[in-house]
Tab-separated table of C-alpha atoms and ligand atoms in Angstrom:
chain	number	residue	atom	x	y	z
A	1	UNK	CA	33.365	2.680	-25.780
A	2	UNK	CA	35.443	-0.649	-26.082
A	3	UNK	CA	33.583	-3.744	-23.749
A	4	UNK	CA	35.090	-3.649	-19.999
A	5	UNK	CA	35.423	-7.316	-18.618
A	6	UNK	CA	33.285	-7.246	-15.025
A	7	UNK	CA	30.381	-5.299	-13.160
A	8	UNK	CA	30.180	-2.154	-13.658
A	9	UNK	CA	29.985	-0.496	-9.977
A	10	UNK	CA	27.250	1.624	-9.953
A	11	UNK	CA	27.460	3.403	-6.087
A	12	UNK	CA	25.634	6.599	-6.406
A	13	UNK	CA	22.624	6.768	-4.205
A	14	UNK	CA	19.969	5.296	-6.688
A	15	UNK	CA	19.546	4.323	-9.543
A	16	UNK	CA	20.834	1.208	-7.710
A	17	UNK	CA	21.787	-2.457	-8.672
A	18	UNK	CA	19.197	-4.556	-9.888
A	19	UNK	CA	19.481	-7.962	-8.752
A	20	UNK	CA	19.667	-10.684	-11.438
A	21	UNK	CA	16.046	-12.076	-9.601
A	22	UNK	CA	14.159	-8.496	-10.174
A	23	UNK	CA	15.620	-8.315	-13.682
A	24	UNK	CA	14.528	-11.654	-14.669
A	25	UNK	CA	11.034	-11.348	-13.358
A	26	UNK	CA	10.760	-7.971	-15.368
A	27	UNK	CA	11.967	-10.224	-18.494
A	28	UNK	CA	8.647	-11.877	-19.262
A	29	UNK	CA	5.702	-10.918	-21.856
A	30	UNK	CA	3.799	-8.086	-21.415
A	31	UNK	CA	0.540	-9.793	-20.073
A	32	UNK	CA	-3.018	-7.984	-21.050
A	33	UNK	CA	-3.385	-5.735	-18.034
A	34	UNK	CA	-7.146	-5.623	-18.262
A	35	UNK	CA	-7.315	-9.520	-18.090
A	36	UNK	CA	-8.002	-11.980	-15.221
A	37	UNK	CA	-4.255	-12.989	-14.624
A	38	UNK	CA	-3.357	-8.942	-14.245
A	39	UNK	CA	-5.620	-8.409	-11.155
A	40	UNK	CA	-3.452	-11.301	-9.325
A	41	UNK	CA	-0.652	-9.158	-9.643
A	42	UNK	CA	-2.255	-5.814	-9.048
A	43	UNK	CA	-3.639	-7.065	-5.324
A	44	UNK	CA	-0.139	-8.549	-4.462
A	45	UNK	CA	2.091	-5.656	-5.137
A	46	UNK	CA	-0.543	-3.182	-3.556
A	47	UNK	CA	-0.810	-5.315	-0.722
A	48	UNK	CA	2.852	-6.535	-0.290
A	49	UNK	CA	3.868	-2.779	-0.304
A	50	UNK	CA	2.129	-1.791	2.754
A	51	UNK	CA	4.577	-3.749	4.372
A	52	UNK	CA	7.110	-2.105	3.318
A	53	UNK	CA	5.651	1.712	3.991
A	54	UNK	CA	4.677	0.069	7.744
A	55	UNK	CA	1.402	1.182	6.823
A	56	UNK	CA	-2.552	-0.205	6.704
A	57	UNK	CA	-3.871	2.610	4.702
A	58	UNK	CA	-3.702	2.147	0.404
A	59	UNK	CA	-0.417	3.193	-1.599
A	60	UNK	CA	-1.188	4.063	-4.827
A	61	UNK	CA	1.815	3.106	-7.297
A	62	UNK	CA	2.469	5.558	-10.542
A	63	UNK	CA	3.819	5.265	-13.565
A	64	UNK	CA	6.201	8.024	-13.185
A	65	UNK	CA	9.606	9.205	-11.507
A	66	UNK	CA	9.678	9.977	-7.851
A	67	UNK	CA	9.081	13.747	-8.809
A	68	UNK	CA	5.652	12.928	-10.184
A	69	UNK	CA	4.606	11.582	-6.802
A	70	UNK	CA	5.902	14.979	-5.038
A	71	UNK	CA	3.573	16.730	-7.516
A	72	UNK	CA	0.615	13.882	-6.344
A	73	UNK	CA	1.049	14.324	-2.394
A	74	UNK	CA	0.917	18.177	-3.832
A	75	UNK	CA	-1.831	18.543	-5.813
A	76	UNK	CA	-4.151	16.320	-4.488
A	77	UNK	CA	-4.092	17.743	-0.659
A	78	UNK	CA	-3.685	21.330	-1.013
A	79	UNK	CA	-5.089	24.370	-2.585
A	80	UNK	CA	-3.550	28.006	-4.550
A	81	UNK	CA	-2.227	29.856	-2.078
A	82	UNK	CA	-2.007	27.428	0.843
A	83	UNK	CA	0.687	27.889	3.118
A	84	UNK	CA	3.146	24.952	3.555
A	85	UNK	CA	6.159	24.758	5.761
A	86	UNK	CA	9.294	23.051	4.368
A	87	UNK	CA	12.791	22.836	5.129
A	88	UNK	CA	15.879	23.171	2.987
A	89	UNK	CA	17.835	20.498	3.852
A	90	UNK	CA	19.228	19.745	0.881
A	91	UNK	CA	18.920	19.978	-3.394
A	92	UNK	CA	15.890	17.526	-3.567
A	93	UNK	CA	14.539	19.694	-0.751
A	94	UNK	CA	14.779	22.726	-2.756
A	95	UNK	CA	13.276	20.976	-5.731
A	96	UNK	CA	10.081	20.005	-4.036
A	97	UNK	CA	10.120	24.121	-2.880
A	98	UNK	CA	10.208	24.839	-6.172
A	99	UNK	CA	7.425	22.977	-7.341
A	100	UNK	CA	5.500	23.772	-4.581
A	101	UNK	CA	5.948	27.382	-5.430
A	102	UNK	CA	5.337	26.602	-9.296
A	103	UNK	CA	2.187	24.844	-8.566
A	104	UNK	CA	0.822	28.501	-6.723
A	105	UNK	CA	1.095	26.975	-2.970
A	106	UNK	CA	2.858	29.708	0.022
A	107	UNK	CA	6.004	27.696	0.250
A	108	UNK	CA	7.801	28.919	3.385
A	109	UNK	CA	11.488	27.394	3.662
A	110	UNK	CA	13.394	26.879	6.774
A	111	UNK	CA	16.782	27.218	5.900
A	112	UNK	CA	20.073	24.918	6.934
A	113	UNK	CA	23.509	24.665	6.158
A	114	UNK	CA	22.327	21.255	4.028
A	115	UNK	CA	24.349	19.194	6.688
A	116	UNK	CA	21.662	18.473	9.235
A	117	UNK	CA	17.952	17.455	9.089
A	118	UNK	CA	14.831	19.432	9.372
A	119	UNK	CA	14.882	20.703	12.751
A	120	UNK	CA	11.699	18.924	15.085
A	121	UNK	CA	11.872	22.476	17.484
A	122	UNK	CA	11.552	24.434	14.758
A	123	UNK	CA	8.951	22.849	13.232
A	124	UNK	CA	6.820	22.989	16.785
A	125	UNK	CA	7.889	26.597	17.095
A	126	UNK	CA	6.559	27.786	13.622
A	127	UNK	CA	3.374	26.062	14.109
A	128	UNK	CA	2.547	27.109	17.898
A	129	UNK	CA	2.922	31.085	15.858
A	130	UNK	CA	0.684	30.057	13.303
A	131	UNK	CA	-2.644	30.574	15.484
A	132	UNK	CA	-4.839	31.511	12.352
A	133	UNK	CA	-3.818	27.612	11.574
A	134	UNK	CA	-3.234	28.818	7.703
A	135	UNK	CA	-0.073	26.313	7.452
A	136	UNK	CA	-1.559	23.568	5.654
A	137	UNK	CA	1.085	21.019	5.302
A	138	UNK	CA	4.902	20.301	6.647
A	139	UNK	CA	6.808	19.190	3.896
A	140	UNK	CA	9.632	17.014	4.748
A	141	UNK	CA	12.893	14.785	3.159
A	142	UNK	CA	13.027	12.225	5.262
A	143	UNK	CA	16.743	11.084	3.788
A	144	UNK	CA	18.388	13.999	2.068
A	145	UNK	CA	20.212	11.752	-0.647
A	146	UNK	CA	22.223	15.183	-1.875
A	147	UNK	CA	23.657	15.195	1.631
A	148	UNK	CA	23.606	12.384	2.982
A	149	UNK	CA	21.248	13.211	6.509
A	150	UNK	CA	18.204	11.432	7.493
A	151	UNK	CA	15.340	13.735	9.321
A	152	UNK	CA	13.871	12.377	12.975
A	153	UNK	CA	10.512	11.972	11.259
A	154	UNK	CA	9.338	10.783	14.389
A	155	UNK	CA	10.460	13.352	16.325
A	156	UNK	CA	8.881	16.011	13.811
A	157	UNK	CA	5.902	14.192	14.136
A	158	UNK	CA	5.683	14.981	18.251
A	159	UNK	CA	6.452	18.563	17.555
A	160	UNK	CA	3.157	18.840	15.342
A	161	UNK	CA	1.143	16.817	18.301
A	162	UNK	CA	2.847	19.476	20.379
A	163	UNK	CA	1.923	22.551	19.050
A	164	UNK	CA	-1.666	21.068	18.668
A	165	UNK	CA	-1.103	21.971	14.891
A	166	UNK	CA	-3.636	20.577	12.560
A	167	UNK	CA	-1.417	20.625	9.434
A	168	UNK	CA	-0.602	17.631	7.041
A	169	UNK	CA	2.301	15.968	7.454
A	170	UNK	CA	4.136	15.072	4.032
A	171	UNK	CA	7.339	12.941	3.728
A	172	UNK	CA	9.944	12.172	0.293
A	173	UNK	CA	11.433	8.664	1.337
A	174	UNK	CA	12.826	8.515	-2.284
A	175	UNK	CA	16.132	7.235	-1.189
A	176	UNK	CA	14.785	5.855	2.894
A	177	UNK	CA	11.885	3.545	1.662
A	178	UNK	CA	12.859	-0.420	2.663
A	179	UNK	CA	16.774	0.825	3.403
A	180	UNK	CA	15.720	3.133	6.802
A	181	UNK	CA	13.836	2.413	9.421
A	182	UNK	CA	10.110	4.640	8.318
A	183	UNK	CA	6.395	4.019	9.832
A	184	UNK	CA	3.987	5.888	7.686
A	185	UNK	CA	1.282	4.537	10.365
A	186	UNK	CA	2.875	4.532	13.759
A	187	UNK	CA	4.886	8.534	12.736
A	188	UNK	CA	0.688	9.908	11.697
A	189	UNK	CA	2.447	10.906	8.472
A	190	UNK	CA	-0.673	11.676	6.177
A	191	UNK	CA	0.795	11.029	2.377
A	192	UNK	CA	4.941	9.253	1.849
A	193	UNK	CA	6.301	9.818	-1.251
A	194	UNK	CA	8.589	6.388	-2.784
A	195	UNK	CA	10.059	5.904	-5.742
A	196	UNK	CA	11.826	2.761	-7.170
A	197	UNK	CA	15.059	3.251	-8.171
A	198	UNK	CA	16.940	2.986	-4.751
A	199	UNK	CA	15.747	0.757	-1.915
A	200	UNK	CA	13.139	-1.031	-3.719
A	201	UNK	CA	15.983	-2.725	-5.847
A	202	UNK	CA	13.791	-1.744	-9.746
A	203	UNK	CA	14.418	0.094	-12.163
A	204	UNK	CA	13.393	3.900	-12.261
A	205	UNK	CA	9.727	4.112	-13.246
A	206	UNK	CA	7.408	3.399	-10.532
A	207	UNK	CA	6.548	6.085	-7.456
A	208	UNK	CA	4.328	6.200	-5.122
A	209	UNK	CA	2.110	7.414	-2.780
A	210	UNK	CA	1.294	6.152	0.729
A	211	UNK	CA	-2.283	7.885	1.969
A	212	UNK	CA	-3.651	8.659	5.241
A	213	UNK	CA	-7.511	8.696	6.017
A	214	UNK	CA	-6.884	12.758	7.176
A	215	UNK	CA	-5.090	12.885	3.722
A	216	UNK	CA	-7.641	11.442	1.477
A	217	UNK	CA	-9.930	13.966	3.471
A	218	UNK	CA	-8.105	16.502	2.521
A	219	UNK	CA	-8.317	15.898	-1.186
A	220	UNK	CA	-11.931	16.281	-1.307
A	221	UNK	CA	-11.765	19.955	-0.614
A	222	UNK	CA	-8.378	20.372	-1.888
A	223	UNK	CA	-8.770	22.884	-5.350
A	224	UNK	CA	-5.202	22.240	-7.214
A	225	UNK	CA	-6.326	21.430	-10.827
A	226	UNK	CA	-5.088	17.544	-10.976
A	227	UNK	CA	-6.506	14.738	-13.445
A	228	UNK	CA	-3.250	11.892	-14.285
A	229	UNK	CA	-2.211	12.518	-10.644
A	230	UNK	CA	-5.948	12.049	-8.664
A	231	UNK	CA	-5.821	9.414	-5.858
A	232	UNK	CA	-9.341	8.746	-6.124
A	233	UNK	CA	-9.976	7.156	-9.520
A	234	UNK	CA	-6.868	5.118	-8.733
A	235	UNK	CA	-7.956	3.686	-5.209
A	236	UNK	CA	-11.331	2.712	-7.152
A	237	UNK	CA	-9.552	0.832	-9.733
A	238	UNK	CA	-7.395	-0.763	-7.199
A	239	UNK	CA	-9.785	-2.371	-4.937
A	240	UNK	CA	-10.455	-4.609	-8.017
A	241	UNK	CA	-6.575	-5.368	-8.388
A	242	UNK	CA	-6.845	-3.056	-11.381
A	243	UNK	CA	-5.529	0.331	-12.685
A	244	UNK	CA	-7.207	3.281	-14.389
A	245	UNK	CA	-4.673	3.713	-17.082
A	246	UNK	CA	-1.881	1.390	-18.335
A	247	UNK	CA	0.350	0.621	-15.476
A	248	UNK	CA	4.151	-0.368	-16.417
A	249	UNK	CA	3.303	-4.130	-15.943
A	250	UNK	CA	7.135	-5.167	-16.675
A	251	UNK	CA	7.716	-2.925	-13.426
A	252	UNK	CA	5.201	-4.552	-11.472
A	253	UNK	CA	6.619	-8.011	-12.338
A	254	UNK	CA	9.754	-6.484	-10.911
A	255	UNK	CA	8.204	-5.086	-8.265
A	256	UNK	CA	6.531	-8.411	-6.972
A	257	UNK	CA	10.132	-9.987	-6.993
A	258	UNK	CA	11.055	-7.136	-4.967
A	259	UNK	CA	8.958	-7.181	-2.521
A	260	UNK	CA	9.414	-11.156	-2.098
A	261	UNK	CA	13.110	-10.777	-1.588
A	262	UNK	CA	12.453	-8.062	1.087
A	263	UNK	CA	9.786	-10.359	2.939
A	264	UNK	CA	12.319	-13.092	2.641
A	265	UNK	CA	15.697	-10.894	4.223
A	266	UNK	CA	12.802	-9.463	7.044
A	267	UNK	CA	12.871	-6.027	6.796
A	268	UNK	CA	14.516	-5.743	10.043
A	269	UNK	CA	17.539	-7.457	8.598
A	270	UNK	CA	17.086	-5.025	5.671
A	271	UNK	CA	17.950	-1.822	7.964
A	272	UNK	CA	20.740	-3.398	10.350
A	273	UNK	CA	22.501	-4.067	6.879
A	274	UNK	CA	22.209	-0.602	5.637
A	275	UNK	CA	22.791	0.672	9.615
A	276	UNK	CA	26.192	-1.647	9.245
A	277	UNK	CA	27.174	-0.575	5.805
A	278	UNK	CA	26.980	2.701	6.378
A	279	UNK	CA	28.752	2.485	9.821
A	280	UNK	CA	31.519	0.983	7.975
A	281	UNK	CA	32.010	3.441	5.329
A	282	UNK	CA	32.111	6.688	8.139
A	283	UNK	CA	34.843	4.609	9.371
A	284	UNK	CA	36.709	4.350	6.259
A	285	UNK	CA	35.919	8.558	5.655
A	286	UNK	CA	37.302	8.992	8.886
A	287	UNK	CA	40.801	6.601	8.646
A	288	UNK	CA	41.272	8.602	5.446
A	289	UNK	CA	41.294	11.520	7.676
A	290	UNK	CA	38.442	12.733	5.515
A	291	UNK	CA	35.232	14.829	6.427
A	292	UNK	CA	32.072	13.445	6.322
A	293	UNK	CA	29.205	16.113	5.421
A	294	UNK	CA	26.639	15.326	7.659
A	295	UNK	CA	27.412	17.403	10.743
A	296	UNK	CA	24.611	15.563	13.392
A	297	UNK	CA	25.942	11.708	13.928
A	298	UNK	CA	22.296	10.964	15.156
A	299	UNK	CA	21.387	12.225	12.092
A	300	UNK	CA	23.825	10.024	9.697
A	301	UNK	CA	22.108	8.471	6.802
A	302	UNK	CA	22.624	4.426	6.205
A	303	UNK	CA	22.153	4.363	2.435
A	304	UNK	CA	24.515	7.101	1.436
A	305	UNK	CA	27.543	8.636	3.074
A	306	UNK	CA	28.786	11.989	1.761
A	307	UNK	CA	32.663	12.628	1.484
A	308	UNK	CA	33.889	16.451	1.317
A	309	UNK	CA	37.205	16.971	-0.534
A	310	UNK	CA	39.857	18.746	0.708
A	311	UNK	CA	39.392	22.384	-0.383
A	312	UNK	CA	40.905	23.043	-3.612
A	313	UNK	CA	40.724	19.617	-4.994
A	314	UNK	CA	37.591	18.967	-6.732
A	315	UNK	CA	35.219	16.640	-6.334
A	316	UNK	CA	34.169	15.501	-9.626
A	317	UNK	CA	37.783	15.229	-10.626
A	318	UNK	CA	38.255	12.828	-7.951
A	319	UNK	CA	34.936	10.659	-9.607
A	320	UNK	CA	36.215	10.719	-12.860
A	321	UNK	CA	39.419	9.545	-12.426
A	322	UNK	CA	37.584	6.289	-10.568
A	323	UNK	CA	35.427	5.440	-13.316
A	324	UNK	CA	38.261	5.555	-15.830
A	325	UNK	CA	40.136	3.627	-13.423
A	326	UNK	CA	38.022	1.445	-11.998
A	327	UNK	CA	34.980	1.477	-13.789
A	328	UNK	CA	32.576	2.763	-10.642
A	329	UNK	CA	29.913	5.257	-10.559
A	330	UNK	CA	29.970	7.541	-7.336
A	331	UNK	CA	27.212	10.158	-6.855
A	332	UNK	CA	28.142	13.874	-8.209
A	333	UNK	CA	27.891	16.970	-5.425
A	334	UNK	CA	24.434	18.292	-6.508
A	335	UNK	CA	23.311	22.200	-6.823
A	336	UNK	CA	25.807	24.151	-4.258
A	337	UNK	CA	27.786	20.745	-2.772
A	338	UNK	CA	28.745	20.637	-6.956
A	339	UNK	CA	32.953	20.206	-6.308
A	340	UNK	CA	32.805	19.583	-3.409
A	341	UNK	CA	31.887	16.353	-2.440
A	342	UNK	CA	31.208	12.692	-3.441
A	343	UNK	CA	28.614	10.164	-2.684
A	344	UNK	CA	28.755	6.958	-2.012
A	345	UNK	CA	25.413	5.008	-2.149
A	346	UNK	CA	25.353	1.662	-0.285
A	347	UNK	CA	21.794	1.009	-0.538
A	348	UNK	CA	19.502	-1.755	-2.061
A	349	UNK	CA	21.083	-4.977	-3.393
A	350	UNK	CA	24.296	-4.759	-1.256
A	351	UNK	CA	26.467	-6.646	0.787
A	352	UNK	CA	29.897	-6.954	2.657
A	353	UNK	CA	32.054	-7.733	-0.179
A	354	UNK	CA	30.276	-4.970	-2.493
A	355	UNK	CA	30.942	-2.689	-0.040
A	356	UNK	CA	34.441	-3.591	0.082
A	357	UNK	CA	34.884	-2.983	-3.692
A	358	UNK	CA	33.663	0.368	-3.288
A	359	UNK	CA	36.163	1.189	-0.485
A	360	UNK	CA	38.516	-0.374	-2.101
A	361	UNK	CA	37.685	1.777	-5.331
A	362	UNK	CA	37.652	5.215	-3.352
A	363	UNK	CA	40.695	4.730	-1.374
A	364	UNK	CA	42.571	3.832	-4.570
A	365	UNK	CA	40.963	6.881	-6.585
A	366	UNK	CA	42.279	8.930	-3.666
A	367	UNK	CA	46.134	7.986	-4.170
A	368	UNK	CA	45.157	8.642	-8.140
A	369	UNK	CA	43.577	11.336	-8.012
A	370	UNK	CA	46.343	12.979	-5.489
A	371	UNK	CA	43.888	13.664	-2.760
A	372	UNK	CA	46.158	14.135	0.625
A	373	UNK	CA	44.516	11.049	2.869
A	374	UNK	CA	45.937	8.480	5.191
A	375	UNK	CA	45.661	4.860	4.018
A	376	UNK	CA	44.028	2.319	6.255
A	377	UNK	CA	40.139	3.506	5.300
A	378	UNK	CA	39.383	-0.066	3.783
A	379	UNK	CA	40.865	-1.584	6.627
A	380	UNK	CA	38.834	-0.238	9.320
A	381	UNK	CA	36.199	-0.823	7.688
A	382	UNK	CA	36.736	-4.559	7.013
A	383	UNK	CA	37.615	-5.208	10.674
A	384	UNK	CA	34.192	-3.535	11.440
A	385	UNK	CA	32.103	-5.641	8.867
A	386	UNK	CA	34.790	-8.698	10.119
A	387	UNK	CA	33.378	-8.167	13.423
A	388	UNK	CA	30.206	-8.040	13.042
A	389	UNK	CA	29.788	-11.191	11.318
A	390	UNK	CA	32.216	-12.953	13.975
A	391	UNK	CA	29.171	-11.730	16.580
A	392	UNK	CA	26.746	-13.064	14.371
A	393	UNK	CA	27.935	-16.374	13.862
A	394	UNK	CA	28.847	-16.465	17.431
A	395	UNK	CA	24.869	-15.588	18.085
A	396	UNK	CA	23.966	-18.533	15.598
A	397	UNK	CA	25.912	-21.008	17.311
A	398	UNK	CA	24.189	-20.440	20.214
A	399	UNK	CA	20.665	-20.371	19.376
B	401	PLP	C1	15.097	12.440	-1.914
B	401	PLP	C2	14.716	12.551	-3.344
B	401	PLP	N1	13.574	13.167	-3.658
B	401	PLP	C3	13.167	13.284	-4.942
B	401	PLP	C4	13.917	12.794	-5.980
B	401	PLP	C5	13.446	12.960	-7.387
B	401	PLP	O1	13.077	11.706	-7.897
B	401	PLP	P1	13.172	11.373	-9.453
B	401	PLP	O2	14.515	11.774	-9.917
B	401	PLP	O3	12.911	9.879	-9.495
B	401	PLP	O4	12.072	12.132	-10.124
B	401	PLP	C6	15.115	12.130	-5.701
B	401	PLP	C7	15.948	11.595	-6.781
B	401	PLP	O5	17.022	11.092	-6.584
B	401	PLP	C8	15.509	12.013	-4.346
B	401	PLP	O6	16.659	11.393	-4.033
């Protein structure tokens, strides 16, 4: 591969961009992570990540993709043979299943179309049924990054208070976490699942578990054979700043940038960016006279937006021929979307005029890649994005 002159676009939904601040704060000596200086670090990224999760209870960071903390919340809660209800609302949904079934747990799977979010009467419906109370958890993606649809996790969270179910409540925000509005406290969710690679602007490497007192409860009768993954060892090391294995301190420096530059934008800023990104590429979709996948508008995810193709044309074709062109990554149609869509990820270190590369990378790749569309799907969405910062100034001036 000959050099190409520029940034590479990378716009699937995670791994995202790193920002030049995260990447230089990873770019420092490995320090001795037994030492003095270590436990410093350890205490601010542990605290400054409740924050983040909305949360007062501990989050206990691994050294691992985001998978390894679905087989955590897992394994350290439940037992063989416990009953969990889950909902197939998409590929990483169906992963989970499947390691939920692997690992020897009842997995029972709600099924969708994979173009809306779990279903909060559903949920309330299955539980009121299950009078022995033998459901043990409700497994849930909050953002379906395959699809593109973001679960009302607080909504599912007043169907279980209203079927006076006693059941765990477990939540992936791989690809929500500091990008989506999410309360681990305020929702009662009992263990969140994070990983790095998307909102939290690192690398892939780091995942994580947010824990509930009813969670860590739970563990202490829980019987899934666990050792690596065990909350408890790791919440002991961590009141001292300190981990019980080597943690991936390069990460953590990144991480502790991260978190900074998210305390520093106000994570309320954080969402109505993603909210206005997002807003602005259904706009595009829709100029293009384009279908987006996710069929519940309330239910529209703000860090990726997934694009069907017209039938016949294929997506991946349509991907291709934009990375030859143009040198930008777009996220592939995963398990049975493969063909027959694209992804575009606008999460994590984003703004306006990144977002208007990306457009302006699609809506070229279209007329390349001979998909029938209308032009005009860049410029709806700059006069959205245009007007929204006109309001803003506007609001400026006047405070
Ligand atoms: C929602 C969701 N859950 C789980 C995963 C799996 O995480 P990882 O690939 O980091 O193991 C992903 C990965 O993209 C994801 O998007």
């Amino acid at each position: 591969m000959s050099h190409r002159s520029g940034r590479h676009f990378l716009q699937i939904p995670g791994p995202t961009n790193v920002p030049d601040r995260v990447l230089r704060a990873i770019d420092m000596p490995t320090m001795d992570h037994r030492g003095p200086e270590f436990a410093e670090l350890g205490h601010e990224v542990l605290d400054g990540l409740k924050h983040v999760f909305q949360t007062q209870q501990p989050v206990v960071i691994y050294p691992a993709s985001g998978t390894g903390a679905w087989e955590a919340a897992l394994v350290n809660t439940l037992s063989p043979g416990d009953r969990v209800l889950m909902f197939e609302t998409g590929h990483f949904a169906t992963l989970w299943q499947k390691m939920a079934t692997r690992l020897g747990l009842a997995a029972e799977f709600v099924a969708t179309d994979w173009r809306r979010g779990a279903d909060p009467a559903i949920a309330e419906a299955k539980l009121k049924e299950d009078r022995a109370q033998t459901i043990k958890a409700v497994c849930v993606v909050h953002n379906e990054t395959s699809t593109g649809v973001t679960s009302r996790i607080g909504a599912i969270r007043k169907a279980i208070d209203a079927s006076g179910h006693p059941a765990l409540f477990l939540v992936d925000t791989i690809s929500s976490l500091a990008s989506i509005d999410y309360r681990h406290d305020e929702w009662g969710v009992d263990v969140t699942v994070a990983g790095s690679q998307k909102g939290l602007m690192l690398p892939p490497g780091l995942s994580f578990n947010a824990v509930s007192e009813k969670a860590r409860k739970a563990s202490q009768n829980a019987k899934l054979p666990r050792s690596y993954w065990g909350w408890e060892e790791m919440l002991a090391a961590n009141k001292t700043g300190y981990f019980p294995y080597t943690p991936a301190t390069n990460l953590l420096y990144g991480l502790r940038e991260a978190l900074r530059m998210l305390r520093e934008e106000g994570l309320k800023n954080v969402f109505a960016r993603h909210d206005r990104h997002a807003e602005a590429t259904r706009r595009a979709v829709r100029a293009w006279g384009l279908e987006i996948l996710c069929a519940v508008p309330e239910e529209y995810s703000s860090s990726l937006t997934a694009v069907m193709t017209p039938p016949g044309i294929d997506a991946d074709h349509v991907r291709n021929v934009i990375l030859k062109a143009f040198d930008m990554s777009l996220g592939t149609g995963l398990g049975k979307l493969a063909g027959k869509i694209f992804r575009v990820g606008h999460l994590g270190d984003f703004n306006d005029l990144m977002l208007m590369g990306t457009l302006a990378g699609v809506e070229m790749g279209l007329e390349l890649a001979g998909v029938p569309h209308k032009k005009g799907g860049v410029r709806a969405a700059m006069d959205y994005v245009a007007a929204y910062a006109g309001r803003a100034r506007t609001e400026r001036a006047a405070a």
